[in-house]
Short mmCIF file of C-alpha atoms in Angstrom, two decimals:
data_model
loop_
_atom_site.label_atom_id
_atom_site.label_comp_id
_atom_site.label_asym_id
_atom_site.label_seq_id
_atom_site.Cartn_x
_atom_site.Cartn_y
_atom_site.Cartn_z
CA MET A 1 12.01 160.15 149.36
CA LYS A 2 12.95 158.38 146.13
CA LYS A 3 16.07 160.53 145.94
CA VAL A 4 17.02 159.49 149.48
CA TYR A 5 16.65 155.82 148.58
CA THR A 6 18.76 156.35 145.47
CA LEU A 7 21.52 158.02 147.46
CA LEU A 8 21.38 155.26 150.09
CA LEU A 9 21.64 152.57 147.43
CA ALA A 10 24.60 154.35 145.86
CA ALA A 11 26.31 154.56 149.24
CA LEU A 12 25.81 150.83 149.81
CA CYS A 13 27.26 150.09 146.40
CA LEU A 14 30.32 152.16 147.21
CA VAL A 15 30.78 150.23 150.45
CA ALA A 16 30.52 146.95 148.57
CA VAL A 17 33.02 148.10 145.97
CA GLY A 18 35.31 149.30 148.73
CA CYS A 19 35.16 145.89 150.42
CA LYS A 20 35.99 144.16 147.15
CA GLN A 21 38.87 146.53 146.53
CA GLN A 22 40.15 145.91 150.04
CA GLN A 23 39.98 142.17 149.38
CA LYS A 24 41.88 142.64 146.11
CA GLN A 25 44.62 144.54 147.90
CA THR A 26 45.72 141.41 149.76
CA ASN A 27 48.85 139.73 148.46
CA MET A 28 47.29 136.30 148.83
CA LYS A 29 47.41 134.18 145.70
CA PHE A 30 44.70 131.71 144.76
CA ARG A 31 44.65 128.38 142.97
CA PRO A 32 41.87 126.26 141.47
CA LEU A 33 40.66 123.39 143.65
CA GLY A 34 40.84 120.79 140.91
CA ASN A 35 37.71 120.77 138.76
CA THR A 36 35.39 122.03 141.50
CA GLY A 37 35.27 125.58 140.14
CA LEU A 38 36.46 126.90 143.51
CA MET A 39 39.50 129.16 143.89
CA VAL A 40 41.33 128.66 147.19
CA SER A 41 44.08 130.57 148.96
CA GLU A 42 47.58 129.08 148.72
CA ILE A 43 47.73 128.77 152.50
CA SER A 44 44.74 127.80 154.61
CA ILE A 45 43.64 127.06 158.15
CA GLY A 46 43.85 123.85 160.16
CA CYS A 47 41.23 123.56 162.87
CA GLY A 48 43.33 122.20 165.76
CA GLY A 49 44.11 125.54 167.37
CA PHE A 50 40.46 126.44 167.95
CA GLU A 51 40.20 123.86 170.71
CA LYS A 52 42.67 125.94 172.73
CA LEU A 53 40.91 129.28 172.22
CA ASP A 54 37.80 130.91 173.61
CA SER A 55 35.14 132.35 171.35
CA ALA A 56 36.57 135.90 171.40
CA ALA A 57 40.08 134.71 170.47
CA SER A 58 38.59 132.46 167.78
CA LEU A 59 36.80 135.43 166.25
CA GLU A 60 39.97 137.52 166.32
CA LEU A 61 42.00 134.81 164.63
CA MET A 62 39.36 134.10 161.98
CA THR A 63 38.90 137.80 161.24
CA MET A 64 42.62 138.28 160.61
CA ALA A 65 42.73 135.16 158.43
CA LEU A 66 39.74 136.22 156.31
CA ASP A 67 40.91 139.82 156.02
CA SER A 68 44.28 138.53 154.81
CA GLY A 69 42.68 136.47 152.05
CA MET A 70 42.66 132.99 153.59
CA ASN A 71 39.43 131.39 152.38
CA TYR A 72 39.81 127.66 153.10
CA ILE A 73 39.60 125.71 156.36
CA ASP A 74 39.87 122.01 157.19
CA ILE A 75 37.68 120.80 160.07
CA TYR A 76 38.58 117.23 160.94
CA ASP A 77 38.16 117.56 164.71
CA ALA A 78 34.83 116.46 166.17
CA ASN A 79 35.48 118.31 169.44
CA PRO A 80 32.32 120.37 170.11
CA LYS A 81 34.43 123.31 171.32
CA THR A 82 36.45 123.37 168.10
CA ARG A 83 33.38 123.25 165.90
CA SER A 84 31.42 125.79 167.94
CA ASN A 85 34.34 128.24 168.05
CA ILE A 86 34.71 128.09 164.29
CA GLY A 87 30.97 128.51 163.81
CA TYR A 88 30.97 131.55 166.09
CA ALA A 89 33.97 133.05 164.31
CA LEU A 90 32.33 132.67 160.89
CA GLN A 91 29.05 134.39 161.80
CA GLY A 92 28.26 136.97 159.15
CA ARG A 93 31.17 135.85 156.96
CA ARG A 94 30.27 132.24 156.17
CA ASP A 95 30.18 132.95 152.43
CA GLU A 96 33.83 134.04 152.52
CA MET A 97 35.09 130.66 153.76
CA ILE A 98 35.29 127.38 151.85
CA ILE A 99 34.84 124.60 154.39
CA GLN A 100 36.45 121.17 154.09
CA GLY A 101 34.61 119.16 156.74
CA HIS A 102 35.13 115.50 157.59
CA ILE A 103 32.56 112.73 157.39
CA GLY A 104 33.10 109.85 159.79
CA THR A 105 34.29 111.73 162.87
CA ILE A 106 32.39 111.91 166.15
CA TRP A 107 32.94 113.02 169.74
CA ALA A 108 32.49 109.99 172.02
CA ASN A 109 33.28 109.80 175.74
CA GLY A 110 35.14 113.09 175.55
CA GLN A 111 37.39 111.97 172.70
CA HIS A 112 37.74 112.46 168.95
CA THR A 113 36.74 109.17 167.30
CA ARG A 114 36.76 107.93 163.70
CA THR A 115 33.77 105.84 162.68
CA ARG A 116 32.16 104.17 159.67
CA ASP A 117 28.99 103.29 161.58
CA LEU A 118 26.14 104.86 159.64
CA ASP A 119 24.06 106.19 162.54
CA SER A 120 27.12 107.63 164.28
CA THR A 121 28.37 109.14 161.03
CA LYS A 122 25.03 110.85 160.40
CA ALA A 123 24.90 112.25 163.93
CA GLY A 124 28.47 113.50 163.67
CA PHE A 125 27.88 115.27 160.38
CA GLU A 126 24.63 116.89 161.48
CA ASP A 127 26.43 118.10 164.59
CA LEU A 128 29.10 119.67 162.38
CA LEU A 129 26.52 121.61 160.35
CA ALA A 130 24.63 122.69 163.45
CA ARG A 131 27.71 123.99 165.28
CA LEU A 132 28.97 125.78 162.19
CA GLY A 133 25.56 127.38 161.72
CA THR A 134 25.33 126.35 158.08
CA ASP A 135 23.22 124.05 155.92
CA HIS A 136 26.12 122.82 153.79
CA ILE A 137 29.88 122.57 153.42
CA GLU A 138 31.81 122.85 150.19
CA VAL A 139 33.97 119.70 150.54
CA GLY A 140 32.78 116.59 152.37
CA MET A 141 36.00 114.77 153.27
CA ILE A 142 35.83 111.02 153.98
CA HIS A 143 37.96 110.91 157.11
CA ILE A 144 41.37 109.18 157.08
CA THR A 145 41.55 106.11 154.85
CA ASP A 146 45.04 104.67 155.12
CA SER A 147 44.94 101.10 153.85
CA ARG A 148 43.78 99.23 150.76
CA GLU A 149 41.49 97.18 152.99
CA GLU A 150 39.77 100.30 154.32
CA TRP A 151 39.40 101.66 150.80
CA GLU A 152 37.81 98.43 149.58
CA GLU A 153 35.49 98.26 152.61
CA ILE A 154 34.14 101.72 151.78
CA GLN A 155 33.14 100.69 148.25
CA ASN A 156 29.44 99.80 147.89
CA SER A 157 28.89 100.43 151.60
CA PRO A 158 26.04 102.25 153.41
CA PHE A 159 28.69 104.76 154.52
CA LEU A 160 29.55 105.67 150.94
CA ASP A 161 25.87 105.70 149.97
CA TYR A 162 25.37 108.31 152.69
CA VAL A 163 28.21 110.43 151.30
CA PHE A 164 26.62 110.34 147.84
CA GLN A 165 23.25 111.19 149.40
CA LEU A 166 24.77 114.25 151.11
CA LYS A 167 26.04 115.48 147.76
CA LYS A 168 22.69 114.86 146.07
CA GLU A 169 20.96 116.84 148.82
CA GLY A 170 23.44 119.70 148.49
CA LYS A 171 24.75 119.33 152.04
CA ILE A 172 28.18 118.78 150.54
CA LYS A 173 29.09 120.25 147.17
CA HIS A 174 32.11 118.05 146.44
CA ILE A 175 33.40 114.69 147.71
CA GLY A 176 36.89 114.39 149.17
CA LEU A 177 39.01 111.82 150.97
CA SER A 178 41.99 112.17 153.33
CA SER A 179 44.91 109.75 153.45
CA HIS A 180 48.58 109.40 154.43
CA ASN A 181 49.05 106.49 152.02
CA ALA A 182 50.10 107.32 148.45
CA GLU A 183 48.71 104.06 147.05
CA VAL A 184 45.29 104.68 148.61
CA ALA A 185 45.35 108.31 147.50
CA LEU A 186 46.13 107.20 143.94
CA MET A 187 43.24 104.71 144.00
CA ALA A 188 40.94 107.46 145.22
CA ALA A 189 42.14 109.76 142.45
CA LYS A 190 41.41 107.08 139.86
CA SER A 191 37.96 106.26 141.32
CA GLY A 192 36.22 108.90 139.24
CA TRP A 193 34.13 110.20 142.14
CA VAL A 194 36.71 111.68 144.55
CA GLU A 195 37.16 115.33 143.62
CA VAL A 196 39.52 116.52 146.39
CA ILE A 197 42.21 114.60 148.28
CA MET A 198 43.85 115.75 151.49
CA PHE A 199 47.33 114.20 151.58
CA SER A 200 50.34 114.36 153.91
CA LEU A 201 53.11 115.99 151.93
CA ASN A 202 56.50 117.41 152.89
CA PRO A 203 60.17 116.87 151.94
CA ALA A 204 60.53 114.03 154.48
CA PHE A 205 57.42 112.02 153.61
CA ASP A 206 58.20 112.29 149.90
CA ARG A 207 61.27 110.09 150.54
CA LEU A 208 59.28 107.05 151.67
CA ARG A 209 59.65 104.31 149.06
CA GLY A 210 56.99 102.36 147.21
CA GLY A 211 53.91 104.09 148.54
CA ALA A 212 54.90 103.22 152.09
CA ILE A 213 53.43 104.98 155.08
CA PRO A 214 55.57 105.65 158.17
CA TRP A 215 54.03 103.07 160.47
CA GLU A 216 54.28 100.10 158.09
CA LYS A 217 56.80 97.44 159.03
CA GLY A 218 60.10 98.11 157.28
CA ALA A 219 59.00 101.48 155.90
CA MET A 220 61.81 103.28 157.70
CA ASP A 221 64.34 100.93 156.10
CA ASN A 222 63.27 101.98 152.62
CA LEU A 223 63.90 105.70 152.75
CA GLN A 224 65.50 107.09 149.63
CA ALA A 225 67.11 110.27 148.37
CA GLY A 226 64.55 110.84 145.60
CA ILE A 227 60.79 111.18 145.71
CA ASP A 228 58.79 107.96 146.02
CA PRO A 229 57.64 106.90 142.51
CA VAL A 230 54.12 106.13 143.76
CA ARG A 231 53.86 109.68 145.05
CA VAL A 232 55.13 111.01 141.73
CA GLU A 233 52.43 109.04 139.90
CA PHE A 234 49.80 110.34 142.33
CA TYR A 235 50.90 113.97 141.89
CA ASP A 236 51.06 113.64 138.10
CA TYR A 237 47.67 111.91 137.86
CA CYS A 238 45.96 114.58 139.95
CA ALA A 239 47.54 117.36 137.91
CA MET A 240 46.56 115.75 134.61
CA HIS A 241 42.98 115.01 135.69
CA LYS A 242 42.51 118.21 137.69
CA ILE A 243 41.85 116.59 141.06
CA GLY A 244 42.38 119.08 143.87
CA VAL A 245 45.00 118.15 146.48
CA THR A 246 45.06 119.89 149.84
CA VAL A 247 48.19 119.39 151.95
CA MET A 248 48.33 118.28 155.58
CA LYS A 249 51.55 117.93 157.61
CA THR A 250 53.14 120.74 155.58
CA PHE A 251 55.77 121.28 158.28
CA GLY A 252 56.19 117.57 159.00
CA GLY A 253 53.54 117.38 161.72
CA GLY A 254 53.99 119.45 164.87
CA GLY A 255 56.56 121.60 163.04
CA ARG A 256 59.20 118.83 162.99
CA LEU A 257 60.86 120.06 159.81
CA LEU A 258 61.40 123.55 161.20
CA ASP A 259 64.06 122.43 163.69
CA ALA A 260 67.21 120.48 162.80
CA LYS A 261 66.97 118.66 166.12
CA THR A 262 63.57 117.19 165.29
CA SER A 263 63.72 117.15 161.48
CA PRO A 264 63.78 113.62 160.06
CA LEU A 265 66.26 114.90 157.49
CA GLY A 266 68.62 116.38 160.05
CA VAL A 267 68.33 119.90 158.63
CA ALA A 268 65.81 122.66 159.27
CA TYR A 269 63.46 124.14 156.70
CA THR A 270 61.69 127.47 157.12
CA PRO A 271 57.88 127.68 156.85
CA GLU A 272 58.28 129.47 153.53
CA GLN A 273 60.52 126.70 152.16
CA CYS A 274 58.10 123.98 153.26
CA ILE A 275 55.15 125.75 151.65
CA ALA A 276 57.11 126.44 148.47
CA TYR A 277 58.16 122.79 148.28
CA CYS A 278 54.53 121.66 148.33
CA LEU A 279 53.16 124.35 146.01
CA ALA A 280 55.85 123.55 143.44
CA LYS A 281 53.73 120.51 142.50
CA PRO A 282 51.09 121.58 139.94
CA CYS A 283 48.37 119.44 141.52
CA ILE A 284 48.52 121.21 144.90
CA SER A 285 45.73 123.66 145.63
CA THR A 286 46.48 124.77 149.19
CA CYS A 287 48.68 124.04 152.20
CA ILE A 288 46.68 123.60 155.39
CA LEU A 289 48.61 125.01 158.35
CA GLY A 290 48.12 124.33 162.03
CA ILE A 291 47.57 127.70 163.71
CA ASP A 292 47.26 128.01 167.49
CA ASN A 293 47.24 131.78 167.95
CA LEU A 294 47.59 135.18 166.28
CA ASP A 295 51.39 135.17 166.43
CA GLU A 296 51.53 131.89 164.51
CA LEU A 297 49.01 133.21 162.00
CA LYS A 298 51.06 136.39 161.46
CA ALA A 299 54.19 134.29 160.94
CA ASP A 300 52.43 132.09 158.39
CA LEU A 301 51.00 135.11 156.57
CA HIS A 302 54.55 136.22 155.84
CA TRP A 303 54.24 133.80 152.94
CA MET A 304 52.31 136.49 151.05
CA HIS A 305 55.30 138.83 151.19
CA ALA A 306 58.15 136.29 151.09
CA THR A 307 60.85 136.86 148.50
CA ASP A 308 61.96 134.23 146.02
CA ALA A 309 65.13 133.85 148.05
CA GLU A 310 63.10 133.09 151.19
CA LYS A 311 61.06 130.50 149.32
CA ASP A 312 64.09 128.81 147.77
CA TYR A 313 64.47 125.37 149.36
CA SER A 314 67.23 124.19 147.02
CA ASN A 315 69.97 125.12 149.49
CA VAL A 316 68.32 122.88 152.11
CA GLU A 317 67.94 120.10 149.56
CA ASN A 318 71.62 120.40 148.73
CA ARG A 319 72.48 120.00 152.40
CA ASN A 320 70.56 116.72 152.23
CA SER A 321 72.81 115.40 149.46
CA ASN A 322 74.69 113.23 151.96
CA PHE A 323 71.65 110.94 151.98
CA GLU A 324 72.35 109.97 148.38
CA THR A 325 75.63 108.32 149.27
CA ASP A 326 75.36 107.55 152.96
CA SER A 327 72.19 105.67 153.83
CA SER A 328 73.30 105.41 157.43
CA GLN A 329 72.31 109.05 157.81
CA PHE A 330 68.74 107.94 157.19
CA GLU A 331 69.07 105.36 159.94
CA ILE A 332 70.21 108.08 162.33
CA GLN A 333 67.34 110.40 161.48
CA ASN A 334 64.46 108.15 160.44
CA SER A 335 63.35 107.45 164.00
CA LYS A 336 62.18 111.05 164.09
CA LEU A 337 59.57 110.19 161.48
CA THR A 338 57.88 108.14 164.18
CA SER A 339 57.61 111.02 166.63
CA CYS A 340 54.17 112.09 167.79
CA THR A 341 52.71 114.96 165.77
CA TYR A 342 49.81 115.49 168.23
CA CYS A 343 47.24 114.87 165.48
CA ASN A 344 44.85 112.87 167.74
CA HIS A 345 44.28 110.18 165.12
CA CYS A 346 45.18 107.64 167.84
CA SER A 347 41.98 108.47 169.73
CA PRO A 348 39.91 107.19 171.39
CA CYS A 349 42.00 105.79 174.25
CA THR A 350 40.35 102.95 176.17
CA GLN A 351 41.45 104.65 179.38
CA SER A 352 40.45 108.16 178.15
CA ILE A 353 44.07 109.38 178.33
CA PRO A 354 44.56 112.53 176.18
CA ILE A 355 47.49 110.88 174.39
CA ALA A 356 48.44 113.78 172.14
CA LYS A 357 48.52 116.24 175.03
CA VAL A 358 50.59 113.85 177.19
CA ASN A 359 53.09 113.42 174.34
CA GLU A 360 53.26 117.17 173.74
CA LEU A 361 54.04 117.87 177.41
CA LEU A 362 56.53 114.99 177.52
CA ASP A 363 58.38 116.25 174.45
CA LYS A 364 58.63 119.72 175.97
CA ALA A 365 59.89 118.30 179.25
CA GLU A 366 62.54 116.26 177.47
CA THR A 367 63.75 119.12 175.26
CA GLU A 368 63.36 122.07 177.61
CA GLY A 369 63.48 120.40 181.02
CA LEU A 370 60.66 119.70 183.45
CA THR A 371 59.34 122.98 184.86
CA PRO A 372 56.69 123.60 187.51
CA GLU A 373 54.46 125.00 184.75
CA LEU A 374 54.70 121.82 182.66
CA GLN A 375 54.10 119.67 185.76
CA ALA A 376 51.01 121.72 186.62
CA LYS A 377 49.63 121.33 183.10
CA TYR A 378 50.20 117.59 183.26
CA ASP A 379 48.63 117.29 186.70
CA ALA A 380 45.54 119.12 185.42
CA LEU A 381 44.87 116.50 182.74
CA PRO A 382 41.74 114.41 183.41
CA HIS A 383 43.70 111.16 182.99
CA HIS A 384 47.42 110.41 183.15
CA ALA A 385 49.95 108.20 181.39
CA GLY A 386 50.21 105.83 184.33
CA GLU A 387 46.67 104.65 183.58
CA CYS A 388 47.77 103.19 180.23
CA SER A 389 46.79 99.50 179.94
CA HIS A 390 49.13 98.81 177.00
CA CYS A 391 46.18 97.49 174.98
CA GLY A 392 47.77 98.79 171.77
CA GLU A 393 44.54 99.97 170.15
CA CYS A 394 45.94 103.48 169.76
CA MET A 395 48.92 102.18 167.79
CA SER A 396 46.61 100.58 165.21
CA ARG A 397 45.34 104.09 164.40
CA CYS A 398 48.58 106.10 164.64
CA PRO A 399 49.67 107.31 161.18
CA PHE A 400 53.31 107.60 162.25
CA GLY A 401 54.15 104.39 164.06
CA VAL A 402 54.68 105.99 167.45
CA ASP A 403 55.27 103.45 170.25
CA ILE A 404 52.54 105.04 172.34
CA PRO A 405 52.68 102.64 175.32
CA ALA A 406 56.42 103.31 175.59
CA LYS A 407 55.75 107.04 175.48
CA MET A 408 53.17 106.65 178.24
CA ASP A 409 55.69 104.73 180.35
CA LYS A 410 58.21 107.52 179.85
CA ALA A 411 55.65 110.18 180.74
CA LYS A 412 54.81 108.34 183.97
CA GLU A 413 58.52 108.26 184.78
CA VAL A 414 58.98 111.97 184.07
CA PHE A 415 55.79 113.33 185.63
CA GLY A 416 55.34 110.79 188.41
CA LYS A 417 51.92 109.39 187.52
#
């Protein structure tokens, strides 16, 4: 009997070694996540697509991602379906995935909502752990902080005390913060307690001057040919002090940079060029990519096999050289920086309109023409653009300065309600 046990143990060891060898065979490359001690895949998973999938499709997508070496996921969305699908897909493989989960997001009245209310924050975080089927996450990300005022309000607050408590209890291993504002991100980096920063980075946003963010008044008038000096300081500081930076909006938000018609710079980048642009900065740990289905995942995984020529973005940058001498080109293109990226940060809507979905359908109707299929999808929405009250609350939360009431008016005109 002892011999049987010995043989069984040997067989299990061989299986384990085989699994490790299979994992090593992936072409995925890994980078340190700042000083956390974690090694993360160069490309990683955004959570948005899981809302559109069922549990079986979620499992299929997650399995392919993990088998390919992707080991990092950002979960900002409080949608119960998104969280539950990810939890289901990670069953049995939780230890293979590093989770960046957001603190200060809840699902209220059927909408994703940002909050700093302590009771709501606690309920939202406990819901995240429960739906993921875990007792901890690796990175607890303070959800979207985009102004100096918000940053200062967080200091010495019950909200921040709760974040520190979560780390002390081991429910989060490292503290992070997400922001679209380079000045806020730099302050977070210099705080001494933020270990990971999720930041919006791409060739278009790098051209905003003086730490500006797209929705600030006059920001679009200050675009420049070179990289914003505040961003440069932020990138250099994080590299020097080993603060991990995870990238959101790698493709410009909604893939804007991948099409010359929608690119703020008037020229199209490839996914490989966008990723290479971000990873060229020493502080960057991983690029978080929005993935809606297996085909998109397969396309993104081409990064592992891409040649140096495919990653070379210098030819695209050279085609942007006209911006150095002709600022009017910026004026022609900069309005595209204020296009909806369907990120849902505008939620919640006082009329419960699914703003991001309305804008997505409207954009498709305007670029591809209104089809019966698009009309049917719009009609099936629980609330429609015509219900917009023009209260403007959504615009106070939009990271990209989209004139949402105007978009709702246009959607009502196109779809009829």
